[in-house]
Structures are given as C-alpha cells and as structure tokens.
Short mmCIF file of C-alpha atoms in Angstrom, two decimals:
data_model
loop_
_atom_site.label_atom_id
_atom_site.label_comp_id
_atom_site.label_asym_id
_atom_site.label_seq_id
_atom_site.Cartn_x
_atom_site.Cartn_y
_atom_site.Cartn_z
CA LEU A 1 -15.24 -66.18 143.30
CA LYS A 2 -14.18 -69.37 144.99
CA LEU A 3 -11.96 -68.64 147.91
CA ILE A 4 -10.51 -72.15 147.76
CA ARG A 5 -9.70 -72.39 144.14
CA SER A 6 -8.12 -69.15 144.47
CA ALA A 7 -5.90 -70.04 147.45
CA ASN A 8 -5.22 -73.43 146.03
CA SER A 9 -3.60 -71.47 142.99
CA ARG A 10 -1.40 -69.99 145.53
CA GLY A 11 -0.56 -73.13 146.87
CA VAL A 12 -2.82 -73.07 150.15
CA ASP A 13 -4.40 -75.76 151.33
CA SER A 14 -8.12 -76.05 151.31
CA ASN A 15 -8.42 -77.48 154.79
CA ARG A 16 -6.49 -74.25 156.34
CA ILE A 17 -8.82 -72.12 154.15
CA LYS A 18 -11.94 -73.81 155.83
CA THR A 19 -10.44 -74.02 159.39
CA TRP A 20 -9.58 -70.07 159.15
CA THR A 21 -12.96 -69.20 157.84
CA ALA A 22 -14.56 -71.32 160.51
CA SER A 23 -12.42 -70.13 163.51
CA THR A 24 -12.66 -66.25 162.34
CA PHE A 25 -16.54 -66.46 161.66
CA THR A 26 -16.88 -67.86 165.08
CA ARG A 27 -14.78 -65.24 166.92
CA LEU A 28 -16.63 -62.25 165.15
CA LEU A 29 -19.71 -64.17 165.88
CA LEU A 30 -19.17 -64.41 169.91
CA ILE A 31 -17.70 -60.97 170.14
CA TYR A 32 -20.61 -59.42 168.41
CA SER A 33 -22.96 -61.35 170.59
CA ARG A 34 -21.26 -60.67 173.92
CA ARG A 35 -23.73 -58.81 175.21
CA ASN A 36 -27.06 -60.21 173.88
CA ARG A 37 -26.67 -64.02 173.25
CA PRO A 38 -29.75 -65.87 172.42
CA ASP A 39 -30.15 -69.15 174.04
CA SER A 40 -30.10 -71.15 170.39
CA LEU A 41 -26.93 -69.26 169.26
CA LEU A 42 -24.38 -72.10 170.53
CA HIS A 43 -26.55 -74.65 168.74
CA LYS A 44 -26.74 -72.97 165.45
CA LEU A 45 -23.11 -71.78 165.28
CA LYS A 46 -22.15 -75.38 165.62
CA SER A 47 -24.48 -76.59 162.83
CA ASP A 48 -23.23 -73.71 160.69
CA LEU A 49 -19.56 -74.39 161.69
CA ASP A 50 -20.44 -78.16 160.36
CA ASP A 51 -22.19 -76.98 157.23
CA LEU A 52 -18.97 -74.80 156.39
CA LEU A 53 -16.43 -77.36 156.84
CA HIS A 54 -18.32 -80.16 155.27
CA ASP A 55 -19.53 -77.86 152.50
CA SER A 56 -23.20 -78.57 152.94
CA GLY A 57 -26.53 -76.68 154.01
CA ASP A 58 -26.40 -72.76 153.67
CA TRP A 59 -22.63 -72.83 153.13
CA GLN A 60 -22.65 -75.32 150.09
CA GLY A 61 -20.26 -73.79 147.48
CA VAL A 62 -19.49 -70.63 149.08
CA LEU A 63 -15.98 -71.84 149.70
#
C-alpha cells in the first residue's frame, strides 16, 4: 500500500503526508530514546528524515 497514493485519492497533499510522517517518527523516536540516547542518534535521525522527505535511501518507495 502506498500511503501517498491513497492519501492523494482522498485529496490530501503528498507533502503533508511526508511532513506528518517525518514529524511523528521524530517525536516517537525522541520520546523512546529519552533516557538512553546514543551519541549518533541525532545524526542518524537527520539522515533518515532527509531520506524520508526525498524518497531515497532506506525510505525509498515507503511512502
């Protein structure tokens, strides 16, 4: 299931879905890692968010 295609058929802009997904992912990760946050987490998080928003890397084709 392609989330963006499904949302587009309902009139939701694909950029809104990407932004919502990225912000939700970030909030959940930061909440989860509040007590034990590895030094490299924020760098990895930024990299993953860039990939998500640009449909590349590990996130290519997910949305």
